[in-house]
Short mmCIF file of C-alpha atoms in Angstrom, two decimals:
data_model
loop_
_atom_site.label_atom_id
_atom_site.label_comp_id
_atom_site.label_asym_id
_atom_site.label_seq_id
_atom_site.Cartn_x
_atom_site.Cartn_y
_atom_site.Cartn_z
CA UNK A 1 -17.83 2.06 13.09
CA UNK A 2 -19.37 0.72 9.92
CA UNK A 3 -18.25 3.40 7.43
CA UNK A 4 -15.08 5.47 7.20
CA UNK A 5 -16.94 8.69 6.92
CA UNK A 6 -20.44 10.05 7.53
CA UNK A 7 -21.26 13.50 6.12
CA UNK A 8 -24.34 15.30 7.37
CA UNK A 9 -25.86 18.37 5.62
CA UNK A 10 -28.06 19.58 2.97
CA UNK A 11 -27.52 18.87 -0.86
CA UNK A 12 -29.42 20.73 -3.52
CA UNK A 13 -30.10 20.40 -7.18
CA UNK A 14 -27.95 23.07 -8.94
CA UNK A 15 -28.92 24.79 -12.13
CA UNK A 16 -25.83 25.89 -14.15
CA UNK A 17 -26.29 28.42 -17.00
CA UNK A 18 -25.89 27.31 -20.56
CA UNK A 19 -23.77 30.52 -21.20
CA UNK A 20 -22.34 33.46 -19.34
CA UNK A 21 -24.65 36.32 -18.43
CA UNK A 22 -26.87 37.69 -15.75
CA UNK A 23 -29.52 35.14 -14.41
CA UNK A 24 -32.15 37.44 -15.90
CA UNK A 25 -30.64 36.90 -19.35
CA UNK A 26 -29.61 33.31 -19.43
CA UNK A 27 -32.22 31.35 -21.39
CA UNK A 28 -31.46 27.80 -20.12
CA UNK A 29 -29.68 25.80 -17.47
CA UNK A 30 -28.21 22.46 -17.07
CA UNK A 31 -28.94 20.31 -13.99
CA UNK A 32 -26.31 19.27 -11.53
CA UNK A 33 -25.96 18.59 -7.76
CA UNK A 34 -24.26 20.60 -4.97
CA UNK A 35 -23.81 20.32 -1.31
CA UNK A 36 -20.61 20.85 0.78
CA UNK A 37 -21.03 17.73 2.83
CA UNK A 38 -22.19 15.41 0.01
CA UNK A 39 -19.37 16.67 -2.15
CA UNK A 40 -16.97 15.53 0.54
CA UNK A 41 -18.64 12.04 0.78
CA UNK A 42 -18.76 11.57 -3.11
CA UNK A 43 -15.00 12.35 -3.39
CA UNK A 44 -14.07 9.95 -0.68
CA UNK A 45 -16.25 7.14 -2.07
CA UNK A 46 -14.75 7.75 -5.48
CA UNK A 47 -11.21 7.37 -3.89
CA UNK A 48 -12.16 4.02 -2.34
CA UNK A 49 -13.44 4.84 1.18
CA UNK A 50 -16.84 3.88 2.56
CA UNK A 51 -18.84 6.90 2.94
CA UNK A 52 -22.53 7.73 4.05
CA UNK A 53 -24.58 10.86 3.40
CA UNK A 54 -26.96 11.71 6.23
CA UNK A 55 -29.76 14.14 5.39
CA UNK A 56 -33.35 14.84 4.43
CA UNK A 57 -34.87 15.51 0.92
CA UNK A 58 -38.33 16.20 -0.33
CA UNK A 59 -40.46 13.25 -1.70
CA UNK A 60 -40.16 14.86 -5.04
CA UNK A 61 -38.35 14.38 -8.44
CA UNK A 62 -35.36 16.52 -7.26
CA UNK A 63 -34.95 14.35 -4.10
CA UNK A 64 -35.01 11.36 -6.46
CA UNK A 65 -32.35 12.94 -8.59
CA UNK A 66 -30.06 13.81 -5.61
CA UNK A 67 -30.27 10.29 -4.21
CA UNK A 68 -29.67 8.63 -7.55
CA UNK A 69 -26.57 10.89 -8.31
CA UNK A 70 -24.91 10.64 -4.88
CA UNK A 71 -25.45 6.95 -4.74
CA UNK A 72 -23.93 6.78 -8.09
CA UNK A 73 -20.62 7.80 -6.60
CA UNK A 74 -20.86 4.70 -4.25
CA UNK A 75 -22.16 6.70 -1.23
CA UNK A 76 -24.67 5.04 1.16
CA UNK A 77 -27.87 7.14 1.12
CA UNK A 78 -29.91 4.82 3.31
CA UNK A 79 -29.80 7.34 6.20
CA UNK A 80 -31.41 10.10 3.98
CA UNK A 81 -35.06 10.61 4.99
CA UNK A 82 -37.75 11.69 2.61
CA UNK A 83 -40.09 14.56 3.72
CA UNK A 84 -43.53 14.44 2.01
CA UNK A 85 -44.29 17.94 3.28
CA UNK A 86 -41.21 19.88 2.40
CA UNK A 87 -39.34 20.28 -0.93
CA UNK A 88 -35.74 19.47 -1.97
CA UNK A 89 -33.81 22.62 -2.05
CA UNK A 90 -32.54 24.09 -5.39
CA UNK A 91 -30.36 26.96 -6.60
CA UNK A 92 -29.31 28.81 -9.73
CA UNK A 93 -25.83 30.36 -10.20
CA UNK A 94 -24.17 32.33 -13.02
CA UNK A 95 -21.15 30.95 -14.88
CA UNK A 96 -18.75 33.45 -13.44
CA UNK A 97 -16.56 32.60 -10.52
CA UNK A 98 -17.80 33.28 -6.98
CA UNK A 99 -15.02 35.76 -6.30
CA UNK A 100 -16.38 38.23 -8.91
CA UNK A 101 -18.75 41.05 -8.34
CA UNK A 102 -20.77 39.76 -11.31
CA UNK A 103 -21.38 36.41 -9.76
CA UNK A 104 -25.02 35.75 -8.86
CA UNK A 105 -26.47 32.85 -6.71
CA UNK A 106 -30.26 32.50 -6.25
CA UNK A 107 -31.04 29.95 -3.41
CA UNK A 108 -34.50 28.39 -3.08
CA UNK A 109 -33.82 26.53 0.10
CA UNK A 110 -36.15 28.34 2.67
CA UNK A 111 -38.58 25.78 4.10
CA UNK A 112 -36.60 22.80 2.51
CA UNK A 113 -36.64 19.34 3.92
CA UNK A 114 -33.05 19.62 4.97
CA UNK A 115 -33.61 22.90 6.77
CA UNK A 116 -35.95 20.98 9.12
CA UNK A 117 -33.23 18.57 10.18
CA UNK A 118 -33.33 18.04 13.93
CA UNK A 119 -32.19 15.61 16.71
CA UNK A 120 -35.65 13.87 16.41
CA UNK A 121 -35.87 13.34 12.70
CA UNK A 122 -32.25 12.48 11.73
CA UNK A 123 -30.64 9.17 12.09
CA UNK A 124 -28.13 10.00 14.71
CA UNK A 125 -26.82 6.46 15.07
CA UNK A 126 -26.02 6.50 11.27
CA UNK A 127 -24.14 9.72 11.62
CA UNK A 128 -22.12 8.39 14.65
CA UNK A 129 -21.32 5.06 13.22
CA UNK A 130 -18.29 6.32 11.29
CA UNK A 131 -14.59 6.77 11.96
CA UNK A 132 -15.15 10.40 10.92
CA UNK A 133 -18.18 12.63 11.02
CA UNK A 134 -17.91 15.52 8.64
CA UNK A 135 -20.00 18.70 9.32
CA UNK A 136 -19.94 22.27 8.09
CA UNK A 137 -21.17 25.73 9.13
CA UNK A 138 -23.71 25.83 6.37
CA UNK A 139 -25.84 23.41 8.30
CA UNK A 140 -25.77 25.72 11.37
CA UNK A 141 -27.19 28.65 9.18
CA UNK A 142 -30.19 26.82 8.00
CA UNK A 143 -32.40 26.73 11.26
CA UNK A 144 -32.47 26.65 14.95
CA UNK A 145 -33.29 22.95 14.70
CA UNK A 146 -30.10 22.42 12.56
CA UNK A 147 -28.02 24.28 15.18
CA UNK A 148 -29.38 22.13 18.04
CA UNK A 149 -28.54 18.98 15.78
CA UNK A 150 -24.95 20.09 15.40
CA UNK A 151 -24.52 20.89 19.09
CA UNK A 152 -25.74 17.25 19.85
CA UNK A 153 -23.45 15.70 17.37
CA UNK A 154 -20.35 17.71 18.48
CA UNK A 155 -21.10 17.20 22.21
CA UNK A 156 -18.22 15.27 23.95
CA UNK A 157 -19.36 11.58 24.46
CA UNK A 158 -17.73 8.14 24.88
CA UNK A 159 -17.12 6.67 21.42
CA UNK A 160 -17.70 9.84 19.52
CA UNK A 161 -16.28 9.64 16.08
CA UNK A 162 -13.56 12.03 15.07
CA UNK A 163 -15.39 15.31 14.21
CA UNK A 164 -14.32 17.27 11.24
CA UNK A 165 -15.86 20.74 10.91
CA UNK A 166 -15.51 22.95 7.73
CA UNK A 167 -16.40 26.47 8.93
CA UNK A 168 -17.72 27.28 5.31
CA UNK A 169 -18.74 30.79 6.30
CA UNK A 170 -21.45 32.04 3.92
CA UNK A 171 -22.36 35.69 4.72
CA UNK A 172 -25.55 35.43 2.54
CA UNK A 173 -26.92 32.67 4.80
CA UNK A 174 -26.04 34.46 7.92
CA UNK A 175 -27.36 37.91 7.10
CA UNK A 176 -26.05 40.39 9.63
CA UNK A 177 -23.35 37.99 11.00
CA UNK A 178 -24.60 38.08 14.50
CA UNK A 179 -23.99 34.30 14.79
CA UNK A 180 -20.23 34.34 14.10
CA UNK A 181 -19.70 33.23 17.82
CA UNK A 182 -21.85 30.21 17.24
CA UNK A 183 -19.43 29.06 14.42
CA UNK A 184 -16.57 29.60 16.72
CA UNK A 185 -18.25 27.60 19.43
CA UNK A 186 -18.92 24.68 17.10
CA UNK A 187 -15.35 24.74 15.79
CA UNK A 188 -14.03 24.51 19.25
CA UNK A 189 -16.01 21.25 19.79
CA UNK A 190 -14.46 19.58 16.68
CA UNK A 191 -11.35 17.53 16.36
CA UNK A 192 -10.30 18.75 13.00
CA UNK A 193 -11.27 22.27 11.74
CA UNK A 194 -10.92 23.60 8.14
CA UNK A 195 -11.09 27.29 7.62
CA UNK A 196 -9.95 29.80 5.04
CA UNK A 197 -7.82 32.74 6.11
CA UNK A 198 -10.41 35.03 4.49
CA UNK A 199 -13.36 33.29 6.43
CA UNK A 200 -11.42 33.80 9.70
CA UNK A 201 -11.08 37.44 8.94
CA UNK A 202 -14.53 38.01 7.84
CA UNK A 203 -16.40 35.94 10.43
CA UNK A 204 -14.26 36.49 13.57
CA UNK A 205 -11.81 39.39 12.69
CA UNK A 206 -8.94 37.19 13.04
CA UNK A 207 -5.78 37.75 11.04
CA UNK A 208 -2.92 35.28 10.70
CA UNK A 209 -2.85 31.66 11.66
CA UNK A 210 -1.49 32.03 15.09
CA UNK A 211 -4.25 34.32 16.20
CA UNK A 212 -6.67 31.76 14.85
CA UNK A 213 -5.13 28.91 16.53
CA UNK A 214 -5.16 30.75 19.89
CA UNK A 215 -8.89 31.30 19.38
CA UNK A 216 -9.28 27.57 18.75
CA UNK A 217 -7.00 25.83 21.32
CA UNK A 218 -9.39 22.58 21.64
CA UNK A 219 -9.18 20.91 18.11
CA UNK A 220 -6.32 18.55 17.58
CA UNK A 221 -5.76 20.04 14.07
CA UNK A 222 -6.69 23.60 12.69
CA UNK A 223 -6.19 23.64 9.02
CA UNK A 224 -5.97 27.18 7.58
CA UNK A 225 -6.46 27.49 3.75
CA UNK A 226 -4.60 30.30 2.22
CA UNK A 227 -5.47 30.03 -1.54
CA UNK A 228 -2.66 29.95 -3.87
CA UNK A 229 -0.25 30.25 -1.02
CA UNK A 230 -1.10 26.88 0.19
CA UNK A 231 -2.38 25.57 3.58
CA UNK A 232 -1.02 25.38 7.09
CA UNK A 233 -2.05 22.95 9.69
CA UNK A 234 -1.57 23.77 13.44
CA UNK A 235 -1.50 20.53 15.43
CA UNK A 236 -0.67 19.27 18.90
CA UNK A 237 2.86 18.17 19.43
CA UNK A 238 3.36 14.53 18.52
CA UNK A 239 5.27 13.82 21.76
CA UNK A 240 2.09 14.44 23.67
CA UNK A 241 3.30 17.75 25.21
CA UNK A 242 1.59 20.96 24.45
CA UNK A 243 2.77 24.45 24.24
CA UNK A 244 0.91 27.77 23.25
CA UNK A 245 0.88 26.98 19.52
CA UNK A 246 1.65 23.42 19.01
CA UNK A 247 3.30 22.48 15.76
CA UNK A 248 2.76 24.11 12.35
CA UNK A 249 3.12 22.47 9.04
CA UNK A 250 2.88 24.56 5.85
CA UNK A 251 2.57 23.07 2.44
CA UNK A 252 2.40 25.29 -0.69
CA UNK A 253 -0.31 24.64 -3.32
CA UNK A 254 0.85 23.44 -6.77
CA UNK A 255 0.31 25.62 -9.67
CA UNK A 256 -3.03 24.92 -11.27
CA UNK A 257 -4.55 25.95 -14.66
CA UNK A 258 -7.98 26.89 -13.07
CA UNK A 259 -11.15 26.02 -14.88
CA UNK A 260 -13.58 26.93 -12.14
CA UNK A 261 -13.10 27.57 -8.30
CA UNK A 262 -16.34 25.90 -7.28
CA UNK A 263 -16.12 22.97 -4.99
CA UNK A 264 -12.18 23.35 -4.36
CA UNK A 265 -12.73 23.65 -0.56
CA UNK A 266 -14.91 20.54 -0.25
CA UNK A 267 -12.31 18.58 -2.27
CA UNK A 268 -9.51 19.78 -0.17
CA UNK A 269 -11.32 18.55 2.94
CA UNK A 270 -11.89 15.24 1.28
CA UNK A 271 -8.34 14.78 0.40
CA UNK A 272 -7.15 15.79 3.82
CA UNK A 273 -9.65 13.38 5.48
CA UNK A 274 -8.73 10.39 3.23
CA UNK A 275 -4.99 10.85 4.20
CA UNK A 276 -6.13 11.17 7.86
CA UNK A 277 -7.95 7.85 7.65
CA UNK A 278 -4.99 6.28 6.08
CA UNK A 279 -2.74 7.41 8.81
CA UNK A 280 -0.49 9.71 6.75
CA UNK A 281 1.72 12.38 8.00
CA UNK A 282 0.32 15.91 8.35
CA UNK A 283 2.40 16.99 5.49
CA UNK A 284 0.99 14.26 3.20
CA UNK A 285 -2.55 15.03 4.46
CA UNK A 286 -2.15 18.71 3.31
CA UNK A 287 -0.62 17.53 0.02
CA UNK A 288 -3.56 15.11 -0.68
CA UNK A 289 -5.92 18.04 0.18
CA UNK A 290 -4.13 20.15 -2.51
CA UNK A 291 -4.34 17.40 -5.08
CA UNK A 292 -8.01 16.74 -4.66
CA UNK A 293 -8.60 20.55 -4.67
CA UNK A 294 -6.70 20.58 -8.05
CA UNK A 295 -8.98 17.96 -9.34
CA UNK A 296 -11.97 20.27 -8.60
CA UNK A 297 -10.26 23.37 -9.86
CA UNK A 298 -9.47 21.76 -13.20
CA UNK A 299 -13.03 20.51 -13.83
CA UNK A 300 -16.29 22.64 -14.24
CA UNK A 301 -19.08 22.01 -11.71
CA UNK A 302 -19.19 21.29 -7.98
CA UNK A 303 -17.94 17.69 -8.19
CA UNK A 304 -14.74 16.32 -9.75
CA UNK A 305 -13.43 12.70 -9.74
CA UNK A 306 -10.27 12.70 -7.60
CA UNK A 307 -6.84 11.33 -8.91
CA UNK A 308 -6.38 7.62 -8.81
CA UNK A 309 -5.01 6.57 -5.29
CA UNK A 310 -1.60 5.40 -6.58
CA UNK A 311 -1.04 8.50 -8.76
CA UNK A 312 -1.98 10.73 -5.81
CA UNK A 313 0.41 8.92 -3.54
CA UNK A 314 3.19 9.26 -6.11
CA UNK A 315 2.66 12.92 -6.43
CA UNK A 316 2.32 13.47 -2.62
CA UNK A 317 5.69 11.64 -2.14
CA UNK A 318 7.67 14.05 -4.36
CA UNK A 319 10.57 15.71 -2.79
CA UNK A 320 10.02 19.50 -1.86
CA UNK A 321 11.70 20.73 -5.08
CA UNK A 322 9.57 18.53 -7.35
CA UNK A 323 6.43 19.43 -5.55
CA UNK A 324 7.30 23.03 -5.93
CA UNK A 325 7.55 22.62 -9.72
CA UNK A 326 4.34 20.64 -10.10
CA UNK A 327 1.82 22.20 -12.46
CA UNK A 328 -1.64 20.57 -12.84
CA UNK A 329 -3.98 21.18 -15.83
CA UNK A 330 -7.40 19.96 -17.08
CA UNK A 331 -7.36 16.12 -17.43
CA UNK A 332 -4.40 15.46 -15.18
CA UNK A 333 -6.35 13.06 -13.06
CA UNK A 334 -6.95 10.59 -15.99
CA UNK A 335 -4.71 7.72 -15.15
CA UNK A 336 -3.75 7.00 -18.84
CA UNK A 337 -2.53 10.55 -19.14
CA UNK A 338 -1.00 10.90 -15.71
CA UNK A 339 2.49 11.33 -16.62
CA UNK A 340 1.80 13.80 -19.51
CA UNK A 341 -0.88 15.89 -17.80
CA UNK A 342 1.12 16.28 -14.52
CA UNK A 343 3.88 18.70 -15.74
CA UNK A 344 6.91 18.62 -13.59
CA UNK A 345 9.64 20.39 -15.40
#
C-alpha cells in the first residue's frame, strides 16, 4: 500500500457566478474545480496524508487546469489518464445554496473523458495500492462502464483496501431513480458507508438510522449524516460479537456560521477517513468529520483548507460540555487565530 488514500471519480472545472442571479442573467464567472472524490483527496493531502486521485480527463486546457490545481494540494495525479477524444467535464452553478429552489446547476459532462472510465482504461493497480479506496455513487451514475468499474473495485478479494463509499445520491444524474437498488448494492459491498438521512429517504425510502443499518448489514461502519443534528455511526461491536444493530455512536455537530454549504459532505468524509487512518475512536472520527465539514461550511467554493492537525486534535478532545458549546465561524481554521476564532463560551 503506497499511499494512505486513493480516490477514484470525475472532477470538473466549475464556473462560479460573479454575482447572485439566474444563470441567464449572470454576466461572468470565476473558474474553480469540483469533484467529490478529488475533494476528499485534496483535503486529506492538505492534512498531511498521502493521497492519490485516479481518473480520466481530456487532453485539453481544462484537463491541464484540474491536474495542476489538484496536484497543488499535494495529491498524486500520475494515475490520471488523458483522453484525446473526449473533453474534460465542466459545470456552471448559481451563487445560492443547493437547498433552495432558486439554485441552478448546468452540467456539461455527457461524453466526458471520466464518463468513459472502465476496467480496461483505468489504472486499477493504482486504485488498489492504498490503505483506503474512496468511491462515490456519482461515478455509478455516469455510465454503464463506470458501474462495471465500481463493481470490480468493490468485489471481495484478498488484499483489497478498505473501501469507503459515499452514496452521494444526485437525483439529477439518475433521472427516474430506477437505479436506487444499484446504489444499495454498491453500499453493501463497502467497508465504510457515508449517507445522509435525506439521501436514504429519497433514494431508498428508508427512515431512521436503524432501518438504514438493517438494510446495510455488511459494512463495518455506516455513517448517517443528519445535518445540524450531527452524525451517527453504526458499527460492529468492538468485542467481535454481533447483534442485530451493533453499536451506535452519535456526535452532535458544532454550531457553525455558514458561508456556503457546498463541499461539506466531502469534507466530512475526509475528516472521518483521516481519523480512521490514524486509528482514533469512532467518536473522534465523527468529531474530525464535523471539524472538516465546518472548514468547508465557513469557506466559499467546493474546497477548503482543513484545520491544522494539532488544532483539530485539541478540539476533538474537548469534553462533551465544551464540544456542545463550540461555535466556529469564518477564518477559524487559521492557526494564528485558532483561539480567537474557535469561540468556546
